[in-house]
Structure formats: structure tokens, C-alpha cells
């Protein structure tokens, strides 16, 4: 079973949703060494819970992400995880810059087909979070399929 890390900028809006949805989709494999986490390229929100709007949209879809805590990506993530999935192109280029020479993880975009970027909903309204949730749900299914995890 692979170790999968979802990454956005703050680790309070998008990647906590991706982690929560992916955990939910793969919950029947929870006992099978499947490692799932999320992190941010930035440290501004380190230790904080997800944005209340992300918690709310997840809850509307029956998923509880309230116990997650934000953390920044660290060098060890690039060897601990098999796959690191960036929520947008900016996160991807930041990750490539942060990767140590010994990195073994495959780093790529979470959505590998258009629209490719999951837009940052932080400065928008609640509808932005619903749109992000829908994109994350589709993307998470695709990722599980690509990793050969039956959901
Ligand atoms: P996220 O959204 O990257 O999806 O967690 C953001 C959250 C906070 C900030 C930026 C993006 N911020 O600048 O504080």
C-alpha cells in the first residue's frame, strides 16, 4: 500500500479536504498500511485546524476533518511518501524547489487532467468550497484508481 501526501499552500483549505475525502474513500483499507497525510508548503497555519468552511463542506458530505492539524512540508516527506500530490501548479513548483537531492517520492499535480489546478478558495465565499469539494472528490477517486486501491 502506498503512502500518499496531499499538499496545498496553507494546509487549511484544500489539502485537508483531499486528505479527508481520500481517507473516506479508502476507509475499508485502513488496516492495510495505507499512509495518508496532508501538509502545506507554507507554515503560517502550523498547528491550526482546517478552515471552518472546509470543515463545514466536508461535514455536509458526511466527512469529519475537524481533528486535522496543519503542518508544513518537511524534507523527510520526500522519502517517507511514495506520492506527493500538489493541489495547484504553484504548489507543484514550490515542492520541486523544496525537494532534497535524496527525494524518492513521485511529485505531481493532484488533478492530472484539466482544469489541473484546484483553485485556492481562501479569499472567496462558501460556493468556492463546494466547488473545491467536487473537484477533490473526483480527483481522489482518480488517484485511488491510479494507485490500484479499489474504492
Ligand atoms: P489552502 O488555502 O492552501 O488551500 O490551505 C490557503 C489558506 C491560507 C492562505 C492561503 C491559502 N494564507 O495565505 O493564509
CSV table of N, CA and C and ligand atoms in Angstrom, one decimal:
chain,number,residue,atom,x,y,z
A,1,UNK,N,0.8,-1.2,0.0
A,1,UNK,CA,0.0,0.0,0.0
A,1,UNK,C,0.9,1.3,0.0
A,2,UNK,N,0.5,2.2,-0.8
A,2,UNK,CA,1.4,3.4,-0.9
A,2,UNK,C,1.1,4.4,0.2
A,3,UNK,N,2.1,5.3,0.4
A,3,UNK,CA,2.0,6.4,1.3
A,3,UNK,C,1.7,7.7,0.4
A,4,UNK,N,0.6,8.4,0.7
A,4,UNK,CA,0.2,9.5,-0.2
A,4,UNK,C,0.1,10.8,0.6
A,5,UNK,N,0.7,11.8,0.1
A,5,UNK,CA,0.7,13.1,0.8
A,5,UNK,C,0.0,14.2,-0.1
A,6,UNK,N,-1.0,14.9,0.4
A,6,UNK,CA,-1.7,15.9,-0.3
A,6,UNK,C,-1.1,17.3,0.1
A,7,UNK,N,-0.8,18.1,-0.8
A,7,UNK,CA,-0.1,19.4,-0.5
A,7,UNK,C,-0.8,20.6,-1.1
A,8,UNK,N,-1.1,21.6,-0.3
A,8,UNK,CA,-1.5,22.9,-0.8
A,8,UNK,C,-0.7,24.0,-0.2
A,9,UNK,N,-1.1,25.3,-0.2
A,9,UNK,CA,-0.3,26.3,0.4
A,9,UNK,C,-0.3,26.4,1.9
A,10,UNK,N,-1.5,26.5,2.4
A,10,UNK,CA,-1.7,26.7,3.9
A,10,UNK,C,-2.0,25.4,4.7
A,11,UNK,N,-2.4,24.4,4.0
A,11,UNK,CA,-2.9,23.1,4.7
A,11,UNK,C,-4.1,23.4,5.6
A,12,UNK,N,-4.9,24.3,5.2
A,12,UNK,CA,-6.1,24.5,6.0
A,12,UNK,C,-7.4,24.5,5.1
A,13,UNK,N,-7.3,24.6,3.8
A,13,UNK,CA,-8.5,24.6,3.0
A,13,UNK,C,-8.5,23.4,2.0
A,14,UNK,N,-7.7,23.3,1.1
A,14,UNK,CA,-7.8,22.3,0.0
A,14,UNK,C,-7.2,20.9,0.4
A,15,UNK,N,-5.9,20.9,0.9
A,15,UNK,CA,-5.3,19.6,1.1
A,15,UNK,C,-6.0,18.8,2.3
A,16,UNK,N,-6.5,19.6,3.3
A,16,UNK,CA,-7.3,18.8,4.4
A,16,UNK,C,-8.5,18.1,3.8
A,17,UNK,N,-9.2,18.8,2.8
A,17,UNK,CA,-10.3,18.2,2.1
A,17,UNK,C,-9.9,17.0,1.3
A,18,UNK,N,-8.8,17.1,0.6
A,18,UNK,CA,-8.2,16.0,-0.2
A,18,UNK,C,-7.9,14.8,0.8
A,19,UNK,N,-7.2,15.1,1.9
A,19,UNK,CA,-6.9,14.0,2.9
A,19,UNK,C,-8.2,13.4,3.4
A,20,UNK,N,-9.2,14.2,3.8
A,20,UNK,CA,-10.4,13.7,4.3
A,20,UNK,C,-11.2,12.8,3.4
A,21,UNK,N,-11.3,13.3,2.1
A,21,UNK,CA,-12.1,12.6,1.1
A,21,UNK,C,-11.3,11.3,0.8
A,22,UNK,N,-10.0,11.3,0.6
A,22,UNK,CA,-9.2,10.1,0.3
A,22,UNK,C,-9.3,9.1,1.4
A,23,UNK,N,-9.2,9.6,2.7
A,23,UNK,CA,-9.4,8.7,3.8
A,23,UNK,C,-10.7,8.0,3.8
A,24,UNK,N,-11.8,8.8,3.5
A,24,UNK,CA,-13.1,8.3,3.5
A,24,UNK,C,-13.3,7.3,2.4
A,25,UNK,N,-12.8,7.6,1.2
A,25,UNK,CA,-12.9,6.7,0.0
A,25,UNK,C,-12.2,5.3,0.3
A,26,UNK,N,-11.1,5.4,1.0
A,26,UNK,CA,-10.2,4.2,1.2
A,26,UNK,C,-10.4,3.6,2.6
A,27,UNK,N,-11.5,4.0,3.3
A,27,UNK,CA,-11.6,3.6,4.7
A,27,UNK,C,-11.6,2.1,4.9
A,28,UNK,N,-12.0,1.3,3.9
A,28,UNK,CA,-12.0,-0.1,4.0
A,28,UNK,C,-10.6,-0.7,4.0
A,29,UNK,N,-9.6,0.1,3.6
A,29,UNK,CA,-8.3,-0.4,3.6
A,29,UNK,C,-7.4,0.2,4.7
A,30,UNK,N,-8.1,0.8,5.7
A,30,UNK,CA,-7.4,1.5,6.8
A,30,UNK,C,-6.4,0.6,7.5
A,31,UNK,N,-6.7,-0.7,7.6
A,31,UNK,CA,-5.8,-1.6,8.3
A,31,UNK,C,-4.7,-2.1,7.5
A,32,UNK,N,-4.5,-1.6,6.3
A,32,UNK,CA,-3.6,-2.2,5.3
A,32,UNK,C,-2.3,-1.4,5.1
A,33,UNK,N,-1.9,-0.6,6.1
A,33,UNK,CA,-0.6,0.1,5.9
A,33,UNK,C,-0.7,1.2,4.9
A,34,UNK,N,-1.9,1.7,4.7
A,34,UNK,CA,-2.1,2.8,3.7
A,34,UNK,C,-1.8,4.1,4.5
A,35,UNK,N,-0.8,4.9,4.2
A,35,UNK,CA,-0.4,6.1,4.9
A,35,UNK,C,-1.0,7.3,4.1
A,36,UNK,N,-1.8,8.1,4.8
A,36,UNK,CA,-2.4,9.3,4.1
A,36,UNK,C,-2.2,10.5,5.0
A,37,UNK,N,-1.7,11.6,4.4
A,37,UNK,CA,-1.5,12.8,5.2
A,37,UNK,C,-1.6,14.0,4.3
A,38,UNK,N,-1.6,15.2,4.9
A,38,UNK,CA,-1.6,16.4,4.1
A,38,UNK,C,-0.7,17.4,4.8
A,39,UNK,N,-0.2,18.4,4.0
A,39,UNK,CA,0.7,19.4,4.5
A,39,UNK,C,0.7,20.6,3.6
A,40,UNK,N,1.3,21.7,4.1
A,40,UNK,CA,1.3,23.0,3.3
A,40,UNK,C,2.7,23.3,2.9
A,41,UNK,N,2.9,24.0,1.8
A,41,UNK,CA,4.2,24.5,1.5
A,41,UNK,C,4.6,25.6,2.4
A,42,UNK,N,3.6,26.3,3.0
A,42,UNK,CA,3.9,27.4,3.9
A,42,UNK,C,3.6,27.0,5.4
A,43,UNK,N,4.1,27.8,6.3
A,43,UNK,CA,4.0,27.4,7.7
A,43,UNK,C,3.0,28.3,8.5
A,44,UNK,N,2.4,29.3,7.8
A,44,UNK,CA,1.6,30.3,8.6
A,44,UNK,C,0.5,29.7,9.5
A,45,UNK,N,0.0,28.5,9.1
A,45,UNK,CA,-1.2,28.0,9.9
A,45,UNK,C,-0.8,26.7,10.7
A,46,UNK,N,0.5,26.5,10.8
A,46,UNK,CA,1.0,25.3,11.5
A,46,UNK,C,0.3,25.1,12.9
A,47,UNK,N,-0.2,23.9,13.1
A,47,UNK,CA,-0.9,23.6,14.3
A,47,UNK,C,-2.4,23.9,14.4
A,48,UNK,N,-2.8,24.7,13.4
A,48,UNK,CA,-4.3,25.1,13.4
A,48,UNK,C,-5.1,24.0,12.8
A,49,UNK,N,-6.4,23.9,13.1
A,49,UNK,CA,-7.4,23.1,12.5
A,49,UNK,C,-7.7,23.6,11.1
A,50,UNK,N,-8.4,22.8,10.3
A,50,UNK,CA,-8.8,23.3,9.0
A,50,UNK,C,-9.7,24.5,9.1
A,51,UNK,N,-9.7,25.3,8.0
A,51,UNK,CA,-10.7,26.4,7.9
A,51,UNK,C,-12.1,26.0,8.1
A,52,UNK,N,-12.8,26.7,8.9
A,52,UNK,CA,-14.2,26.3,9.3
A,52,UNK,C,-15.1,26.0,8.0
A,53,UNK,N,-14.8,26.7,6.9
A,53,UNK,CA,-15.6,26.5,5.7
A,53,UNK,C,-15.2,25.1,5.1
A,54,UNK,N,-14.0,24.7,5.2
A,54,UNK,CA,-13.6,23.3,4.8
A,54,UNK,C,-14.3,22.3,5.7
A,55,UNK,N,-14.2,22.5,7.0
A,55,UNK,CA,-14.9,21.6,7.9
A,55,UNK,C,-16.3,21.5,7.6
A,56,UNK,N,-17.0,22.6,7.3
A,56,UNK,CA,-18.4,22.6,7.0
A,56,UNK,C,-18.8,21.9,5.8
A,57,UNK,N,-18.0,22.1,4.7
A,57,UNK,CA,-18.4,21.5,3.4
A,57,UNK,C,-18.1,20.0,3.6
A,58,UNK,N,-17.1,19.6,4.2
A,58,UNK,CA,-16.8,18.1,4.4
A,58,UNK,C,-18.0,17.5,5.3
A,59,UNK,N,-18.4,18.2,6.3
A,59,UNK,CA,-19.5,17.7,7.2
A,59,UNK,C,-20.8,17.5,6.4
A,60,UNK,N,-21.0,18.5,5.5
A,60,UNK,CA,-22.2,18.4,4.6
A,60,UNK,C,-22.2,17.1,3.8
A,61,UNK,N,-21.0,16.6,3.5
A,61,UNK,CA,-20.8,15.4,2.7
A,61,UNK,C,-20.5,14.2,3.6
A,62,UNK,N,-20.7,14.3,4.9
A,62,UNK,CA,-20.6,13.2,5.8
A,62,UNK,C,-19.2,12.8,6.2
A,63,UNK,N,-18.2,13.8,6.1
A,63,UNK,CA,-16.8,13.5,6.4
A,63,UNK,C,-16.4,14.5,7.5
A,64,UNK,N,-15.7,14.0,8.5
A,64,UNK,CA,-15.3,14.8,9.6
A,64,UNK,C,-13.8,15.1,9.5
A,65,UNK,N,-13.4,16.3,9.2
A,65,UNK,CA,-11.9,16.6,9.1
A,65,UNK,C,-11.5,17.5,10.2
A,66,UNK,N,-12.4,17.7,11.2
A,66,UNK,CA,-12.1,18.7,12.3
A,66,UNK,C,-10.9,18.4,13.1
A,67,UNK,N,-10.4,17.1,13.2
A,67,UNK,CA,-9.3,16.8,14.1
A,67,UNK,C,-7.9,17.0,13.4
A,68,UNK,N,-8.0,17.3,12.1
A,68,UNK,CA,-6.7,17.5,11.4
A,68,UNK,C,-6.0,18.7,11.9
A,69,UNK,N,-4.7,18.8,11.8
A,69,UNK,CA,-3.9,19.9,12.2
A,69,UNK,C,-2.9,20.3,11.1
A,70,UNK,N,-2.8,21.5,10.8
A,70,UNK,CA,-1.9,21.9,9.7
A,70,UNK,C,-0.4,21.8,10.1
A,71,UNK,N,0.4,21.4,9.1
A,71,UNK,CA,1.8,21.4,9.2
A,71,UNK,C,2.5,21.7,7.9
A,72,UNK,N,3.7,22.1,8.0
A,72,UNK,CA,4.5,22.4,6.8
A,72,UNK,C,5.1,21.2,6.2
A,73,UNK,N,5.3,21.1,4.9
A,73,UNK,CA,6.1,20.0,4.3
A,73,UNK,C,7.5,20.1,4.9
A,74,UNK,N,8.1,18.9,5.2
A,74,UNK,CA,9.5,18.8,5.6
A,74,UNK,C,10.2,17.9,4.7
A,75,UNK,N,11.6,18.0,4.7
A,75,UNK,CA,12.4,17.2,3.8
A,75,UNK,C,12.1,15.7,3.9
A,76,UNK,N,11.9,15.2,5.1
A,76,UNK,CA,11.6,13.8,5.2
A,76,UNK,C,10.4,13.3,4.5
A,77,UNK,N,9.5,14.2,4.2
A,77,UNK,CA,8.3,13.8,3.4
A,77,UNK,C,8.6,13.3,2.0
A,78,UNK,N,9.7,13.7,1.5
A,78,UNK,CA,10.1,13.4,0.1
A,78,UNK,C,10.7,11.9,0.1
A,79,UNK,N,11.0,11.3,1.2
A,79,UNK,CA,11.4,9.9,1.2
A,79,UNK,C,10.3,9.1,1.9
A,80,UNK,N,9.6,9.7,2.8
A,80,UNK,CA,8.5,8.9,3.6
A,80,UNK,C,7.4,8.5,2.7
A,81,UNK,N,7.0,9.5,1.8
A,81,UNK,CA,5.8,9.3,0.9
A,81,UNK,C,6.2,8.8,-0.4
A,82,UNK,N,5.4,7.9,-1.0
A,82,UNK,CA,5.6,7.4,-2.4
A,82,UNK,C,5.1,8.4,-3.4
A,83,UNK,N,4.0,9.1,-3.1
A,83,UNK,CA,3.4,10.0,-4.0
A,83,UNK,C,3.1,11.3,-3.2
A,84,UNK,N,3.5,12.5,-3.8
A,84,UNK,CA,3.1,13.8,-3.2
A,84,UNK,C,2.3,14.5,-4.3
A,85,UNK,N,1.1,14.9,-3.9
A,85,UNK,CA,0.2,15.4,-4.9
A,85,UNK,C,-0.1,16.9,-4.6
A,86,UNK,N,0.3,17.8,-5.5
A,86,UNK,CA,0.1,19.2,-5.4
A,86,UNK,C,-1.2,19.7,-5.8
A,87,UNK,N,-1.9,20.5,-5.1
A,87,UNK,CA,-3.2,21.0,-5.5
A,87,UNK,C,-3.2,22.0,-6.6
A,88,UNK,N,-2.1,22.7,-6.8
A,88,UNK,CA,-2.1,23.6,-8.0
A,88,UNK,C,-0.6,23.7,-8.5
A,89,UNK,N,-0.5,24.3,-9.6
A,89,UNK,CA,0.8,24.4,-10.2
A,89,UNK,C,1.9,25.2,-9.4
A,90,UNK,N,1.4,26.2,-8.7
A,90,UNK,CA,2.3,26.9,-7.8
A,90,UNK,C,2.8,26.0,-6.6
A,91,UNK,N,1.9,25.2,-6.1
A,91,UNK,CA,2.3,24.3,-5.0
A,91,UNK,C,3.3,23.3,-5.6
A,92,UNK,N,3.1,22.9,-6.9
A,92,UNK,CA,4.0,21.9,-7.5
A,92,UNK,C,5.4,22.5,-7.7
A,93,UNK,N,5.5,23.7,-8.2
A,93,UNK,CA,6.8,24.3,-8.3
A,93,UNK,C,7.5,24.6,-7.0
A,94,UNK,N,6.7,25.0,-6.0
A,94,UNK,CA,7.3,25.1,-4.6
A,94,UNK,C,7.9,23.8,-4.1
A,95,UNK,N,7.1,22.7,-4.3
A,95,UNK,CA,7.5,21.4,-3.9
A,95,UNK,C,8.8,21.0,-4.6
A,96,UNK,N,8.9,21.2,-5.9
A,96,UNK,CA,10.1,20.8,-6.6
A,96,UNK,C,11.3,21.6,-6.1
A,97,UNK,N,11.1,22.8,-5.7
A,97,UNK,CA,12.1,23.6,-5.1
A,97,UNK,C,12.6,23.1,-3.7
A,98,UNK,N,11.6,22.6,-2.9
A,98,UNK,CA,11.8,22.2,-1.6
A,98,UNK,C,12.4,20.8,-1.5
A,99,UNK,N,12.3,20.0,-2.6
A,99,UNK,CA,12.7,18.6,-2.6
A,99,UNK,C,14.2,18.4,-2.4
A,100,UNK,N,14.6,17.6,-1.4
A,100,UNK,CA,16.1,17.4,-1.2
A,100,UNK,C,16.6,16.5,-2.3
A,101,UNK,N,17.9,16.4,-2.5
A,101,UNK,CA,18.5,15.6,-3.5
A,101,UNK,C,18.2,14.2,-3.4
A,102,UNK,N,18.0,13.7,-2.2
A,102,UNK,CA,17.7,12.3,-1.9
A,102,UNK,C,16.2,11.9,-2.1
A,103,UNK,N,15.4,12.8,-2.6
A,103,UNK,CA,14.0,12.6,-2.7
A,103,UNK,C,13.7,11.4,-3.6
A,104,UNK,N,12.7,10.6,-3.1
A,104,UNK,CA,12.3,9.4,-3.9
A,104,UNK,C,10.9,9.5,-4.3
A,105,UNK,N,10.1,10.3,-3.6
A,105,UNK,CA,8.7,10.5,-3.9
A,105,UNK,C,8.4,11.0,-5.3
A,106,UNK,N,7.3,10.5,-5.9
A,106,UNK,CA,6.9,11.0,-7.1
A,106,UNK,C,6.0,12.2,-6.8
A,107,UNK,N,6.4,13.4,-7.4
A,107,UNK,CA,5.7,14.6,-7.1
A,107,UNK,C,5.0,15.1,-8.3
A,108,UNK,N,3.7,15.2,-8.2
A,108,UNK,CA,2.9,15.6,-9.4
A,108,UNK,C,1.6,16.4,-9.0
A,109,UNK,N,0.9,16.9,-10.0
A,109,UNK,CA,-0.4,17.5,-9.7
A,109,UNK,C,-1.4,16.5,-9.3
A,110,UNK,N,-2.3,16.9,-8.3
A,110,UNK,CA,-3.4,16.1,-7.8
A,110,UNK,C,-4.3,15.8,-9.0
A,111,UNK,N,-4.7,16.9,-9.7
A,111,UNK,CA,-5.6,16.7,-10.9
A,111,UNK,C,-4.7,16.6,-12.2
A,112,UNK,N,-4.6,15.5,-12.8
A,112,UNK,CA,-3.6,15.4,-13.9
A,112,UNK,C,-4.3,15.6,-15.2
A,113,UNK,N,-5.6,16.1,-15.2
A,113,UNK,CA,-6.3,16.4,-16.4
A,113,UNK,C,-7.0,17.8,-16.1
A,114,UNK,N,-7.3,18.6,-17.2
A,114,UNK,CA,-7.9,19.9,-17.0
A,114,UNK,C,-9.1,19.8,-16.0
A,115,UNK,N,-9.3,20.8,-15.1
A,115,UNK,CA,-8.7,22.1,-15.0
A,115,UNK,C,-7.3,22.1,-14.4
A,116,UNK,N,-6.8,20.9,-14.0
A,116,UNK,CA,-5.5,20.8,-13.3
A,116,UNK,C,-5.3,21.4,-12.0
A,117,UNK,N,-5.6,22.7,-11.9
A,117,UNK,CA,-5.4,23.4,-10.6
A,117,UNK,C,-6.7,23.4,-9.8
A,118,UNK,N,-6.6,23.0,-8.5
A,118,UNK,CA,-7.8,23.2,-7.6
A,118,UNK,C,-7.6,24.6,-7.1
A,119,UNK,N,-8.5,25.5,-7.4
A,119,UNK,CA,-8.4,26.9,-7.0
A,119,UNK,C,-8.4,27.1,-5.5
A,120,UNK,N,-7.6,28.1,-5.1
A,120,UNK,CA,-7.5,28.4,-3.7
A,120,UNK,C,-8.8,29.1,-3.3
A,121,UNK,N,-9.6,28.6,-2.4
A,121,UNK,CA,-10.9,29.1,-2.0
A,121,UNK,C,-10.8,30.1,-0.8
A,122,UNK,N,-9.6,30.4,-0.3
A,122,UNK,CA,-9.4,31.1,1.0
A,122,UNK,C,-10.1,32.4,1.0
A,123,UNK,N,-9.9,33.2,-0.1
A,123,UNK,CA,-10.5,34.6,-0.1
A,123,UNK,C,-11.8,34.7,-0.7
A,124,UNK,N,-12.5,33.6,-1.1
A,124,UNK,CA,-13.8,33.6,-1.7
A,124,UNK,C,-14.9,33.2,-0.7
A,125,UNK,N,-16.1,32.9,-1.2
A,125,UNK,CA,-17.2,32.5,-0.4
A,125,UNK,C,-17.4,31.0,-0.3
A,126,UNK,N,-18.5,30.7,0.3
A,126,UNK,CA,-18.8,29.2,0.6
A,126,UNK,C,-19.0,28.4,-0.7
A,127,UNK,N,-19.5,29.1,-1.7
A,127,UNK,CA,-19.6,28.3,-3.0
A,127,UNK,C,-18.3,27.8,-3.5
A,128,UNK,N,-17.2,28.6,-3.3
A,128,UNK,CA,-15.9,28.2,-3.7
A,128,UNK,C,-15.5,26.9,-3.0
A,129,UNK,N,-15.9,26.7,-1.8
A,129,UNK,CA,-15.6,25.5,-1.0
A,129,UNK,C,-16.3,24.3,-1.6
A,130,UNK,N,-17.6,24.5,-2.0
A,130,UNK,CA,-18.4,23.4,-2.6
A,130,UNK,C,-17.7,23.0,-3.9
A,131,UNK,N,-17.3,24.0,-4.7
A,131,UNK,CA,-16.6,23.7,-6.0
A,131,UNK,C,-15.4,22.9,-5.7
A,132,UNK,N,-14.6,23.3,-4.7
A,132,UNK,CA,-13.3,22.6,-4.4
A,132,UNK,C,-13.7,21.2,-4.0
A,133,UNK,N,-14.7,21.0,-3.2
A,133,UNK,CA,-15.1,19.7,-2.7
A,133,UNK,C,-15.4,18.8,-3.9
A,134,UNK,N,-16.1,19.3,-4.8
A,134,UNK,CA,-16.5,18.5,-6.0
A,134,UNK,C,-15.2,18.0,-6.8
A,135,UNK,N,-14.3,19.0,-7.0
A,135,UNK,CA,-13.1,18.7,-7.7
A,135,UNK,C,-12.2,17.7,-6.9
A,136,UNK,N,-12.2,17.9,-5.6
A,136,UNK,CA,-11.4,17.0,-4.8
A,136,UNK,C,-12.0,15.6,-4.8
A,137,UNK,N,-13.3,15.4,-4.8
A,137,UNK,CA,-13.9,14.1,-4.8
A,137,UNK,C,-13.6,13.4,-6.1
A,138,UNK,N,-13.7,14.0,-7.2
A,138,UNK,CA,-13.3,13.4,-8.5
A,138,UNK,C,-11.9,13.1,-8.5
A,139,UNK,N,-11.0,14.0,-8.1
A,139,UNK,CA,-9.6,13.8,-8.1
A,139,UNK,C,-9.2,12.6,-7.2
A,140,UNK,N,-9.8,12.5,-6.1
A,140,UNK,CA,-9.4,11.5,-5.1
A,140,UNK,C,-9.8,10.1,-5.7
A,141,UNK,N,-10.9,10.0,-6.3
A,141,UNK,CA,-11.3,8.7,-7.0
A,141,UNK,C,-10.3,8.3,-8.0
A,142,UNK,N,-9.9,9.3,-8.8
A,142,UNK,CA,-8.9,9.1,-9.9
A,142,UNK,C,-7.6,8.6,-9.3
A,143,UNK,N,-7.1,9.3,-8.2
A,143,UNK,CA,-5.9,8.9,-7.6
A,143,UNK,C,-5.9,7.5,-7.1
A,144,UNK,N,-7.0,7.1,-6.4
A,144,UNK,CA,-7.2,5.7,-5.9
A,144,UNK,C,-7.1,4.7,-7.0
A,145,UNK,N,-7.8,5.0,-8.1
A,145,UNK,CA,-7.7,4.2,-9.3
A,145,UNK,C,-6.3,4.0,-9.8
A,146,UNK,N,-5.6,5.1,-9.9
A,146,UNK,CA,-4.2,5.1,-10.4
A,146,UNK,C,-3.3,4.3,-9.5
A,147,UNK,N,-3.6,4.4,-8.2
A,147,UNK,CA,-2.7,3.7,-7.3
A,147,UNK,C,-3.1,2.2,-7.1
A,148,UNK,N,-4.2,1.8,-7.8
A,148,UNK,CA,-4.7,0.4,-7.7
A,148,UNK,C,-5.3,0.1,-6.4
A,149,UNK,N,-5.9,1.1,-5.8
A,149,UNK,CA,-6.7,0.9,-4.5
A,149,UNK,C,-8.2,0.9,-4.8
A,150,UNK,N,-8.8,-0.3,-4.7
A,150,UNK,CA,-10.2,-0.4,-5.0
A,150,UNK,C,-11.1,0.4,-4.0
A,151,UNK,N,-11.9,1.3,-4.5
A,151,UNK,CA,-12.8,2.0,-3.6
A,151,UNK,C,-14.3,1.8,-3.9
B,1,LIG,P1,-5.0,26.3,1.2
B,1,LIG,O1,-5.6,27.8,1.2
B,1,LIG,O2,-3.7,26.5,0.5
B,1,LIG,O3,-6.0,25.6,0.3
B,1,LIG,O4,-4.9,25.8,2.6
B,1,LIG,C1,-4.9,28.9,1.8
B,1,LIG,C2,-5.0,29.1,3.2
B,1,LIG,C3,-4.4,30.2,3.8
B,1,LIG,C4,-3.6,31.0,3.0
B,1,LIG,C5,-3.5,30.8,1.6
B,1,LIG,C6,-4.2,29.7,1.1
B,1,LIG,N1,-3.0,32.1,3.6
B,1,LIG,O5,-2.4,32.9,2.8
B,1,LIG,O6,-3.0,32.3,4.8
